[in-house]
Tab-separated table of C-alpha atoms and ligand atoms in Angstrom:
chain	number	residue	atom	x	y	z
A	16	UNK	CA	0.000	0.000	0.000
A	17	UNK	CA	1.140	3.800	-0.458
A	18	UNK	CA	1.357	5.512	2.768
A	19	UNK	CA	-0.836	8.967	3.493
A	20	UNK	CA	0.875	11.930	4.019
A	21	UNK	CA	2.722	11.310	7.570
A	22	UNK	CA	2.683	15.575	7.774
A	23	UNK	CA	-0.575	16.095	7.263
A	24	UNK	CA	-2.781	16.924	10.348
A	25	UNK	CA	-6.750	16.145	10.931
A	26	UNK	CA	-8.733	18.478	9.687
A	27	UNK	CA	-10.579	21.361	11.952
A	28	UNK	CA	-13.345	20.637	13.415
A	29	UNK	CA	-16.676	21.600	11.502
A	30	UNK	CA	-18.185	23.718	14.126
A	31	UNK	CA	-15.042	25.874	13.821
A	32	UNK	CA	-16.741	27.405	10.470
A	33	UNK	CA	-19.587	29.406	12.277
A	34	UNK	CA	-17.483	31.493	14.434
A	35	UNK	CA	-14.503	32.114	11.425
A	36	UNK	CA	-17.933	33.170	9.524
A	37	UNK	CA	-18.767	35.651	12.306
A	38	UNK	CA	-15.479	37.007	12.449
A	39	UNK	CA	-14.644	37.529	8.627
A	40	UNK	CA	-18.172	39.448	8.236
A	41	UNK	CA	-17.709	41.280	10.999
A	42	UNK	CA	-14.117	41.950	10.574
A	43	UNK	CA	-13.560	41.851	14.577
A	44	UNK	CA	-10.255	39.749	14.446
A	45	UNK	CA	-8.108	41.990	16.869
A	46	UNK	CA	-8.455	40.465	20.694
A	47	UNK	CA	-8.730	43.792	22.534
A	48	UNK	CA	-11.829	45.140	20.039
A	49	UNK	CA	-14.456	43.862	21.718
A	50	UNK	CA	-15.815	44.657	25.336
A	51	UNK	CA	-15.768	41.365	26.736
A	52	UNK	CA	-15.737	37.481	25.389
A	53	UNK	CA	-13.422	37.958	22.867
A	54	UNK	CA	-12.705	34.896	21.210
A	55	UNK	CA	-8.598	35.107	22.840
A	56	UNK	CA	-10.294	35.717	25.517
A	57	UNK	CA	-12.510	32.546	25.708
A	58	UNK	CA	-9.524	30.598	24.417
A	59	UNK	CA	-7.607	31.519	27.752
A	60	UNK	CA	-10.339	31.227	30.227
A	61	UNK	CA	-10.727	27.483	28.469
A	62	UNK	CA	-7.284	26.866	28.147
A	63	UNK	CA	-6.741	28.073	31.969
A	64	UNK	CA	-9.714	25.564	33.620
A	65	UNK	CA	-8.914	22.538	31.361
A	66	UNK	CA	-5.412	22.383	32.502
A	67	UNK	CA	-6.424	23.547	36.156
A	68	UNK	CA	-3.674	26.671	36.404
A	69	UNK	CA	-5.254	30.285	37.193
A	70	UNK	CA	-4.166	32.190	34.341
A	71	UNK	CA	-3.389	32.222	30.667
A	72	UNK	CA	-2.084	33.762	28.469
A	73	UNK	CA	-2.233	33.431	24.323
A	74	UNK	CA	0.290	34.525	22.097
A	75	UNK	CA	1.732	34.422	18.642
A	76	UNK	CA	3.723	31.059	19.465
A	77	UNK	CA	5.016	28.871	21.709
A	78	UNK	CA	8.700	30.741	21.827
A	79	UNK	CA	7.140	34.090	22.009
A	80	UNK	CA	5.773	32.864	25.412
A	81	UNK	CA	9.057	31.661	26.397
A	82	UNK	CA	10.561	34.750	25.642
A	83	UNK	CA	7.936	36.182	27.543
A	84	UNK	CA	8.214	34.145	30.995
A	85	UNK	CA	11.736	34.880	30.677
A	86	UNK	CA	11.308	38.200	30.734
A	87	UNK	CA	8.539	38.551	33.110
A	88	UNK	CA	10.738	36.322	35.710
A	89	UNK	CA	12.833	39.559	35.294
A	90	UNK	CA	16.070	38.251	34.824
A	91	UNK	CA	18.708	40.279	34.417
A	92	UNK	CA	21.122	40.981	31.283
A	93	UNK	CA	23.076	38.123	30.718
A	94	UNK	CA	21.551	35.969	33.201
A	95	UNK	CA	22.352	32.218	32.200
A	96	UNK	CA	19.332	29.749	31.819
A	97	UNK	CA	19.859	26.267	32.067
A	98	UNK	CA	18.093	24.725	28.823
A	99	UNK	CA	18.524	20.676	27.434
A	100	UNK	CA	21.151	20.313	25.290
A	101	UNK	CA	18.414	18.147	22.733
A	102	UNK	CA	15.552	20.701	22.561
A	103	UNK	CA	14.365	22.820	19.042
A	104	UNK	CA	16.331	25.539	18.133
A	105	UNK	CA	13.475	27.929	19.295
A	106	UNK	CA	14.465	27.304	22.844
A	107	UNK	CA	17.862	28.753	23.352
A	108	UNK	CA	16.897	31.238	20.726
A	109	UNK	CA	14.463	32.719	23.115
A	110	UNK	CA	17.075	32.961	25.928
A	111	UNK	CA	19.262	34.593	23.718
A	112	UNK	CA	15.855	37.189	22.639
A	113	UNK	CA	15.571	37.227	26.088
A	114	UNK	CA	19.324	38.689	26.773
A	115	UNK	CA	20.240	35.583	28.402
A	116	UNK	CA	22.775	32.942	27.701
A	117	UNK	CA	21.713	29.196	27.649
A	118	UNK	CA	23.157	26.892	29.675
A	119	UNK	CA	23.421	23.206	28.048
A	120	UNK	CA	23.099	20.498	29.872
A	121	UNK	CA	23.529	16.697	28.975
A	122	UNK	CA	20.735	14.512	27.443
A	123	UNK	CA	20.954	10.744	27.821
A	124	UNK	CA	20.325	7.920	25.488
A	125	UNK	CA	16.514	7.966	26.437
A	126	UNK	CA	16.185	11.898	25.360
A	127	UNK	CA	15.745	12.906	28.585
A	128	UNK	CA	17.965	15.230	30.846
A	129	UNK	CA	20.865	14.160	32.270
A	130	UNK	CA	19.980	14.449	36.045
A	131	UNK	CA	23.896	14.248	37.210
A	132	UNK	CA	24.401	17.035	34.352
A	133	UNK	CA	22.119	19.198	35.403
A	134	UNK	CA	22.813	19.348	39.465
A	135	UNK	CA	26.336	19.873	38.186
A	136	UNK	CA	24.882	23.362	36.154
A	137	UNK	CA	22.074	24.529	38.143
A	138	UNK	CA	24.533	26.347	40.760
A	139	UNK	CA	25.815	28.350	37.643
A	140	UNK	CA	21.763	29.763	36.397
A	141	UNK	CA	18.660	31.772	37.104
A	142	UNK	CA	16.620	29.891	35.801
A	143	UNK	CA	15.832	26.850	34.215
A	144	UNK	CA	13.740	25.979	31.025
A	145	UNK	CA	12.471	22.095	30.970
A	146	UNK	CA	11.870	20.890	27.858
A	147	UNK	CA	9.855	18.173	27.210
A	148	UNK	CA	10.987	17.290	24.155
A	149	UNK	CA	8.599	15.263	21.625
A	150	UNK	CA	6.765	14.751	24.770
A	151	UNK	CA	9.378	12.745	26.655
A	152	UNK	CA	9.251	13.938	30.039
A	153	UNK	CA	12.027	14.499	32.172
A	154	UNK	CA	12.344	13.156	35.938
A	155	UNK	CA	10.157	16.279	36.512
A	156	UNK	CA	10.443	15.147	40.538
A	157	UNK	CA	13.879	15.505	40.808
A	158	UNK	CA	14.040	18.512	38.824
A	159	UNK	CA	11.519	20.037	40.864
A	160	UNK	CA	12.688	19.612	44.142
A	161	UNK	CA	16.297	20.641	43.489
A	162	UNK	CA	15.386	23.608	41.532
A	163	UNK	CA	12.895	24.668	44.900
A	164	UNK	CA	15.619	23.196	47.098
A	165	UNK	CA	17.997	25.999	45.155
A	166	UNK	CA	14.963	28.829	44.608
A	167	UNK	CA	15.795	28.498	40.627
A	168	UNK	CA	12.400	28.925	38.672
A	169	UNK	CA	11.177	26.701	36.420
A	170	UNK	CA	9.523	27.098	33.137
A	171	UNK	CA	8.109	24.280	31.368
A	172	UNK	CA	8.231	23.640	27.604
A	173	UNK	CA	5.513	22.050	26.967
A	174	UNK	CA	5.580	22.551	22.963
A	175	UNK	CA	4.910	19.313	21.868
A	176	UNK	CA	3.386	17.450	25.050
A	177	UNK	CA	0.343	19.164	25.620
A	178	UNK	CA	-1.672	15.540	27.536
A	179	UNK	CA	1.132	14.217	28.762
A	180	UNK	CA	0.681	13.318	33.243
A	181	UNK	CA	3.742	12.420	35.351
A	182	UNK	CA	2.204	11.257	38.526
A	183	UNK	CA	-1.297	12.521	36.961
A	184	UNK	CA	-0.092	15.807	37.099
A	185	UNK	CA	-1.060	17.646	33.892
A	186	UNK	CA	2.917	18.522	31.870
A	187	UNK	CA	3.072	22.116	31.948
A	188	UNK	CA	1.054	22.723	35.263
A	189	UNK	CA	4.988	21.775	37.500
A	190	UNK	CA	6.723	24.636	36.892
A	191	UNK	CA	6.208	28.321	37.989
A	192	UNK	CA	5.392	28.732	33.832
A	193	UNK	CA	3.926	25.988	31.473
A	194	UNK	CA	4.249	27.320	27.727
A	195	UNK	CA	2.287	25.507	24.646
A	196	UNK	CA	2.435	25.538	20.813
A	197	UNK	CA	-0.722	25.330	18.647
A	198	UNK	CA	1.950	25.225	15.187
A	199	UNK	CA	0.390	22.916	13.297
A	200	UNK	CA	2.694	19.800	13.897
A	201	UNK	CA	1.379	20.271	17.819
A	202	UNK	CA	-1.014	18.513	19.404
A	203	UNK	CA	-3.757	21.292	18.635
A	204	UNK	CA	-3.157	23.044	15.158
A	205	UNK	CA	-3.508	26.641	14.538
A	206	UNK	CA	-0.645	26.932	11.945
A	207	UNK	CA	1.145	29.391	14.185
A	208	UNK	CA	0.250	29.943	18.332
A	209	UNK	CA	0.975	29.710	21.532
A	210	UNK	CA	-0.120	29.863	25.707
A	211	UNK	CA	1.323	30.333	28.473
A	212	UNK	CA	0.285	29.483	32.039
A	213	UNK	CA	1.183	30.603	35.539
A	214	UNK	CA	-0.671	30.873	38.744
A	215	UNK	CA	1.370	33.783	39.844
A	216	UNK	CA	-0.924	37.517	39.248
A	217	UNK	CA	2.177	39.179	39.283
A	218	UNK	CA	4.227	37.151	36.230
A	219	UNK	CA	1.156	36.878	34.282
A	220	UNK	CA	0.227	40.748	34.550
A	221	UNK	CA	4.195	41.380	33.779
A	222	UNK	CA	3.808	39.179	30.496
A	223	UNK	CA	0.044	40.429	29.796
A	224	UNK	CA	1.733	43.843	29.283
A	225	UNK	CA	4.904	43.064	27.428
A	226	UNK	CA	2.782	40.840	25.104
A	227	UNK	CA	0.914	44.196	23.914
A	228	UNK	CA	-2.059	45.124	26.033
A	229	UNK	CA	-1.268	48.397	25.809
A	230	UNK	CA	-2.645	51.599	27.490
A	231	UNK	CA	-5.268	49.825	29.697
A	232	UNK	CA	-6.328	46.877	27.242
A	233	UNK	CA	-5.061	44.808	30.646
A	234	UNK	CA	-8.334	45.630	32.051
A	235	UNK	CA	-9.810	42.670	29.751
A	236	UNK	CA	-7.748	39.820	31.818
A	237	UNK	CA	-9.567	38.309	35.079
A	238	UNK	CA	-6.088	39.039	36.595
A	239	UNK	CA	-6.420	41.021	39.893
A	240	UNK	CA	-6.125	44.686	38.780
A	241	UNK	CA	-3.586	45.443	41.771
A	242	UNK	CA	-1.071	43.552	39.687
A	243	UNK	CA	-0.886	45.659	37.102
A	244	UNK	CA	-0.814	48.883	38.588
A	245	UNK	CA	2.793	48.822	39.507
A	246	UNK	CA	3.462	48.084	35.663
A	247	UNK	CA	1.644	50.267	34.234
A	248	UNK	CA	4.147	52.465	31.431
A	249	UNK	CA	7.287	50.566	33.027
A	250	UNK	CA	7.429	47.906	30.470
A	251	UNK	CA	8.379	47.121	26.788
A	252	UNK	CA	5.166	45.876	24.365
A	253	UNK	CA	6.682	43.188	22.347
A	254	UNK	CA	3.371	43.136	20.422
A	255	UNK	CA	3.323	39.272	20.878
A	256	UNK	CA	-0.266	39.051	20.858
A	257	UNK	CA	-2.669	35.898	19.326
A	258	UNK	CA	-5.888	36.712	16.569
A	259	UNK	CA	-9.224	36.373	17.046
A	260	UNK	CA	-9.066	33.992	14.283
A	261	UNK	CA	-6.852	31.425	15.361
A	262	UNK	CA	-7.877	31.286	18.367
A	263	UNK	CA	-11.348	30.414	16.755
A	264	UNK	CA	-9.374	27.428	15.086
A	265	UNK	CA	-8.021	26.335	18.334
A	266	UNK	CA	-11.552	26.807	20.897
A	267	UNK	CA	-13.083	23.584	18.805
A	268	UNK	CA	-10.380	21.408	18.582
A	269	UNK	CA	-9.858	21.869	23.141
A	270	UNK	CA	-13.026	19.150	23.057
A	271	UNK	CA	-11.017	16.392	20.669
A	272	UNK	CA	-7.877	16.608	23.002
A	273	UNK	CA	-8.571	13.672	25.196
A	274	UNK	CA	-9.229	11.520	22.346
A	275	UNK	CA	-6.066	12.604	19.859
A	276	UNK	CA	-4.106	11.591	22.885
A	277	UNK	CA	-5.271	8.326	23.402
A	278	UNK	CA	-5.457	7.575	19.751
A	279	UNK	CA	-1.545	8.858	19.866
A	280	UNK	CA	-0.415	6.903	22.538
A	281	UNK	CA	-2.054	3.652	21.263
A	282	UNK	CA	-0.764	3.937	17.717
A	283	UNK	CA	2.911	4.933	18.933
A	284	UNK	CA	2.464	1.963	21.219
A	285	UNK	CA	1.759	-0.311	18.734
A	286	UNK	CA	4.655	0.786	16.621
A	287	UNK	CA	7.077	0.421	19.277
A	288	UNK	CA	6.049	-3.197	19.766
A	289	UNK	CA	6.375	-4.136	16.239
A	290	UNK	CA	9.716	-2.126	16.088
A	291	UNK	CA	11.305	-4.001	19.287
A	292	UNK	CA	11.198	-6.997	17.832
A	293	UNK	CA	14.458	-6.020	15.725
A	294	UNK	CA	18.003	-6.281	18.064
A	295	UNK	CA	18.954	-3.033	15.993
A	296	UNK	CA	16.051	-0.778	17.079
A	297	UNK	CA	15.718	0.522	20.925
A	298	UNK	CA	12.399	2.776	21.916
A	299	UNK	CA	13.389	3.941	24.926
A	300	UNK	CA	10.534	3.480	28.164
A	301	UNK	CA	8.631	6.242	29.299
A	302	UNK	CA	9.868	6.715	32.941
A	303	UNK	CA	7.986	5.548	35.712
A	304	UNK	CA	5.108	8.345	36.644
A	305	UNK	CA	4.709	9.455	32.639
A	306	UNK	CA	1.771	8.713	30.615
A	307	UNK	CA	2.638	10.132	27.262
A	308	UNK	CA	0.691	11.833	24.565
A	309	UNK	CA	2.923	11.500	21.564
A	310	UNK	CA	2.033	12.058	17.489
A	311	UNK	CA	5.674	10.522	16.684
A	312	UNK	CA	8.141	8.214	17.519
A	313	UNK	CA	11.746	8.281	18.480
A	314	UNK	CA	14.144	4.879	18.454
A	315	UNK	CA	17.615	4.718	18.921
A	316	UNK	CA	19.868	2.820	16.332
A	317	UNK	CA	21.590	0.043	18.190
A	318	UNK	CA	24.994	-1.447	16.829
A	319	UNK	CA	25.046	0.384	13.646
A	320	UNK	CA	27.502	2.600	11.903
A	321	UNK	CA	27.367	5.850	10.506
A	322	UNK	CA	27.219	3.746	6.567
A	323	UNK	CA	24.351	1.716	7.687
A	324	UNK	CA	22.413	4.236	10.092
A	325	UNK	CA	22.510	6.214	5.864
A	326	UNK	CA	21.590	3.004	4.737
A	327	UNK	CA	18.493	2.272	6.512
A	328	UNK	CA	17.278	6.231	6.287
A	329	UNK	CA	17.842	6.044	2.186
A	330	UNK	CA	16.393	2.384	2.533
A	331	UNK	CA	13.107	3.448	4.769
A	332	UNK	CA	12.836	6.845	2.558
A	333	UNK	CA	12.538	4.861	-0.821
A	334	UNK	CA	9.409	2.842	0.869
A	335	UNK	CA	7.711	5.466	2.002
A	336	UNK	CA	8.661	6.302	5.883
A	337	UNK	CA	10.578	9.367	6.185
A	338	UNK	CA	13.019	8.822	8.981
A	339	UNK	CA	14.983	12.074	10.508
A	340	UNK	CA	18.006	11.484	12.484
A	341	UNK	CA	18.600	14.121	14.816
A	342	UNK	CA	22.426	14.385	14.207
A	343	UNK	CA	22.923	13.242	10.745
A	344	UNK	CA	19.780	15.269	8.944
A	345	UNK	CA	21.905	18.292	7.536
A	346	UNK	CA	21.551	21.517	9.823
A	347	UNK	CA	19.006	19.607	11.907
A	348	UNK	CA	17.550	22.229	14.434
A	349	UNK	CA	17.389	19.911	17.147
A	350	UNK	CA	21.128	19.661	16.724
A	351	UNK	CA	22.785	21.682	19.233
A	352	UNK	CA	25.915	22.049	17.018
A	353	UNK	CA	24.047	23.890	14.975
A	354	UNK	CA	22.862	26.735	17.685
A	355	UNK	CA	25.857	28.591	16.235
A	356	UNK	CA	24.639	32.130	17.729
A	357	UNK	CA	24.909	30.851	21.206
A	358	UNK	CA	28.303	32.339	22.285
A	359	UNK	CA	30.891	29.603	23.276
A	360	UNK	CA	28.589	27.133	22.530
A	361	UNK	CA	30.002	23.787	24.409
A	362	UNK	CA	30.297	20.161	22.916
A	363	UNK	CA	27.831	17.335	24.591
A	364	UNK	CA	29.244	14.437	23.946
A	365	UNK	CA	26.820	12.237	25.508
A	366	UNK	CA	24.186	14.333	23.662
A	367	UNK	CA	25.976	13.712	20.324
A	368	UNK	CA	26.110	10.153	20.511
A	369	UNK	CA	22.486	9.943	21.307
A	370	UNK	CA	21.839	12.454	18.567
A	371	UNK	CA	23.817	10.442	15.526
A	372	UNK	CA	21.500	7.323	16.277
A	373	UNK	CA	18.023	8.716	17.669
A	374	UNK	CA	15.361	8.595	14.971
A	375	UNK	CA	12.177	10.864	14.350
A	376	UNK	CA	9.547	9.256	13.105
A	377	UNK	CA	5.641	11.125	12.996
A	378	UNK	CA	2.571	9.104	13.890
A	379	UNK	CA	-0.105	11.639	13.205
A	380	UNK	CA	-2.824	10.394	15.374
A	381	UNK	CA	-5.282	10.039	12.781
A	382	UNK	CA	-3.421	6.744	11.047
A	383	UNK	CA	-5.341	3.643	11.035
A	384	UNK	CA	-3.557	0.746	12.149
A	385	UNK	CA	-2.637	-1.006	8.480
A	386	UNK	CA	-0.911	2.450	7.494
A	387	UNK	CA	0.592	1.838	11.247
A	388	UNK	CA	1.989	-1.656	10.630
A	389	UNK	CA	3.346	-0.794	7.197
A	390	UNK	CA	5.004	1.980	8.553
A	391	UNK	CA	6.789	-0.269	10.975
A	392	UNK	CA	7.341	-3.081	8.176
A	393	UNK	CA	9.263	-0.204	5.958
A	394	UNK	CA	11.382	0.658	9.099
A	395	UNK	CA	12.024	-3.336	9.977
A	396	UNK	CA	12.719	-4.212	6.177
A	397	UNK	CA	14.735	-0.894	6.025
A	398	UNK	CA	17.273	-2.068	8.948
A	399	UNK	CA	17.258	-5.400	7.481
A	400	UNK	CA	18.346	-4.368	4.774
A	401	UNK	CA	20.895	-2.097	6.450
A	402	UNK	CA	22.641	-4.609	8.140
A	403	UNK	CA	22.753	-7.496	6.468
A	404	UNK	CA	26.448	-9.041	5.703
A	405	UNK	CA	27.697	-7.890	2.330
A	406	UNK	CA	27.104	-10.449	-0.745
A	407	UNK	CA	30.327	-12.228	-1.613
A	408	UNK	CA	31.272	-11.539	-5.108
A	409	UNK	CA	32.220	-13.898	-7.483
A	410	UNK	CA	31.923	-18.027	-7.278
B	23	LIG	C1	7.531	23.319	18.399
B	23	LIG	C2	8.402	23.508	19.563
B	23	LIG	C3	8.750	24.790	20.020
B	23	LIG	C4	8.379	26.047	19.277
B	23	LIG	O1	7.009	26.268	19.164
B	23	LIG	P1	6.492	27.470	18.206
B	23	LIG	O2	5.061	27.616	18.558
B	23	LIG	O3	6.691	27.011	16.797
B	23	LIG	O4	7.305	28.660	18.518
B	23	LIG	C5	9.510	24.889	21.171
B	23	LIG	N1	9.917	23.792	21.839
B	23	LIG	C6	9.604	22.549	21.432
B	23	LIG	C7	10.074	21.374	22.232
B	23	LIG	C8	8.855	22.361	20.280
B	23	LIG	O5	8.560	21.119	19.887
C-alpha cells in the first residue's frame, strides 16, 4: 500500500466554520476590540480551567511565550538559563531574545535530561527551562525539588506534550510557567500559536503587558487589577499578541484533546512493539510516573555505523517512511551544534552520541492501524536491509 501523508494533520473541526464566519463578516479579528468574550479571551479562560492553572495567556507562538516568561521572571542581562542540550532551536533562541545565555546540559540515550548534568549546572543559572521534548518527560520530581531546594524557577516547555501526566499531574502545570504551541505539527493546530500558564498575578500581569495590552487593554484579563498597577508604562510591548481567528481554530479542537491523545499513545504503542522486535532498534521506556501523549516516535539505532544508520534512512525513505536522524539530517535544528549564535557554545558528547542514532519518526494520530503496521514493516525491512552481511562476489 502507499502511505498517506505522515505531515498532514486532521482536519478542523466543523463547528469551527460558524465562528470564522462571524469574524470575517464582521471583521472583529483583533483580541482587545471587543468589550468582553473575545474569542482570545474565551480561548484563555478554556485553556486556563482545562489544565487547572489560574491564568493564561495566548500569544503568537510557543517561543514568544518563552521569551515572555523569561522576561517577566525579570532576569537580568546576561543571566544564564539552564536549557537541554536536545531541545528545538526555538528554545535557546528565546534565551538569547531574552538577553540571556543558555546553559546546556547533557541529554541521555533515552532523550531525557541528564539528572547528574544538570545538578552539576544549576549552581551556575537563574533559571531553568524544561523541555519536554517530543513529549518525553524528564524526571520532573527531581528537577523540581532541586530547583525549589535551590529557589531556581522553572519554566516548562511544553511545545509538543500538551496531555502528557507524570504522577497525573497535567505537563506544563509543575513549573512556575507551562508554555504551549498550537503550530500545526502540535497537538492542537492553529498553523502558528501559543499559551502560556502561571498561577502567579504578578508574572502573568508582567507578560500580559509586554505581550501588547497596551494603554489599559489589561483591564480585559480576570487578573487582579492590583497587579498591574505597579506596571503600568514601566514595560516594553513586544506586540506578541494571538488573533481572534486562530484562536477560533483552536476553541473547537480543546473538546477532541482527550481523544487525539489516546489515539496517539495507542498507535505509537503499537509501533514500538512491532519495532522491538528487531536487536537493531531501541524505543526507549517512558519513565515511571509518565503517561505520554505522543504524534511521533523516536528509536535509537543500536549497533550500527554511521554507513548503515545512511543506509536504513535512504532504505526506509525509498518505501515510504521518512526517517529524521537528529544528528545526521543536515543543519538539523534539534542539533545543538548547529545553535551557532549561542556564544561559546560547548560540545555534549553524551548528547551527540544519542543524537547520531536517535530517529524521528511522525505518527499523526489520525493513522489507522494497516498504514501503522506498514510503517513499521518499511522501518524493519529498512534495517534489514541495512545490516545485512555484504554479498560475496564472485563463485
Ligand atoms: C515546536 C516547539 C517549540 C516552538 O514552538 P512554536 O510555537 O513554533 O514557537 C519549542 N519547543 C519545542 C520542544 C517544540 O517542539
Amino acid at each position: 500500500m502507499t502511505l498517506p501523508d505522515m505531515h498532514s494533520a486532521e482536519a478542523i473541526p466543523a463547528d469551527a466554520r460558524a465562528e470564522i464566519d462571524r469574524l470575517l463578516s464582521s471583521g472583529d479579528l483583533f483580541r482587545y476590540t471587543a468589550a468582553a468574550d473575545a474569542p482570545v479571551s474565551l480561548l484563555e479562560a478554556e485553556f486556563a480551567e482545562m489544565m487547572g492553572s489560574k491564568f493564561a495567556l495566548a500569544v503568537s507562538s510557543c517561543s514568544a511565550a518563552l521569551f515572555l516568561s523569561l522576561k517577566a521572571l525579570n532576569l537580568p542581562r546576561d543571566a544564564r538559563v539552564l536549557i537541554p542540550g536536545f531541545t528545538f532551536a526555538a528554545v535557546p533562541s528565546s534565551v538569547m531574545h531574552a538577553d540571556c545565555l543558555p546553559v546546556l546540559c547533557e541529554v541521555g540515550e533515552n532523550y531525557r535530561i541528564d539528572i547528574d548534568d544538570f545538578i552539576a549546572k544549576l549552581p551556575e543559572v537563574s533559571a531553568v527551562i524544561v523541555s519536554h521534548m517530543r513529549g518525553h518527560t524528564s524526571d520532573m520530581d527531581a528537577i523540581m525539588s532541586l530547583c525549589d531546594a535551590a529557589g531556581v524557577p522553572v519554566i516548562e516547555d511544553a511545545a509538543h506534550s500538551l496531555g502528557t501526566t507524570w504522577n497525573g499531574q497535567k505537563i506544563g502545570t509543575m513549573g512556575k510557567i507551562g508554555c504551549f504551541s498550537f503550530q500545526s505539527y502540535k497537538m492542537i493546530n492553529a498553523g502558528e500559536g501559543g499559551i502560556m500558564i502561571t498561577d502567579d498575578a504578578d508574572l502573568v500581569a508582567r507578560a500580559i503587558i509586554m505581550s501588547g495590552a497596551y494603554e489599559h487593554n489589561w483591564k480585559k484579563h480576570p487578573v487582579l487589577q492590583d497587579a498591574f498597577a505597579a506596571h503600568q508604562n514601566r514595560l516594553p510591548l513586544y506586540n506578541l499578541r494571538l488573533s481572534n481567528l486562530s484562536a477560533a481554530v483552536i476553541r473547537p479542537q480543546l473538546p477532541h484533546l482527550a481523544r487525539r491523545v489516546t489515539d496517539g499513545r495507542r498507535n505509537h504503542d503499537h509501533v514500538a512493539n512491532l519495532l522491538e522486535q528487531s536487536l537493531h532498534i531501541h524505543v526507549p521506556a517512558p519513565l515511571k510516573g509518565e503517561v505520554r501523549a505522543p504524534d511521533s516516535i523516536q528509536f535509537n539505532l543500536v549497533d550500527m555505523n554511521d554507513t548503515e544508520v545512511e543506509a536504513f534512512v535512504a532504505a526506509a525513505g525509498a518505501d515510504g517512511v521518512k526517517v529524521q536522524v537528529f544528528g545526521a539530517s543536515a543543519d538539523n535544528a534539534r542539533a545543538f551544534w548547529n545553535w551557532q549564535f549561542i556564544p561559546d557554545l560547548p560540545e555534549l558528547p553524551q548528547t551527540r552520541k544519542m543524537l547520531m542514532r536517535a530517529c524521528d519518526v511522525r505518527l499523526p494520530v489520525h493513522l489507522p492501524t494497516d498504514t501503522l503496521n506498514t510503517v513499521a514493516d518499511v522501518l524493519l525491512h529498512a534495517v534489514a536491509s541495512a545490516t545485512e552481511p555484504e554479498q560475496a562476489y564472485g563463485t
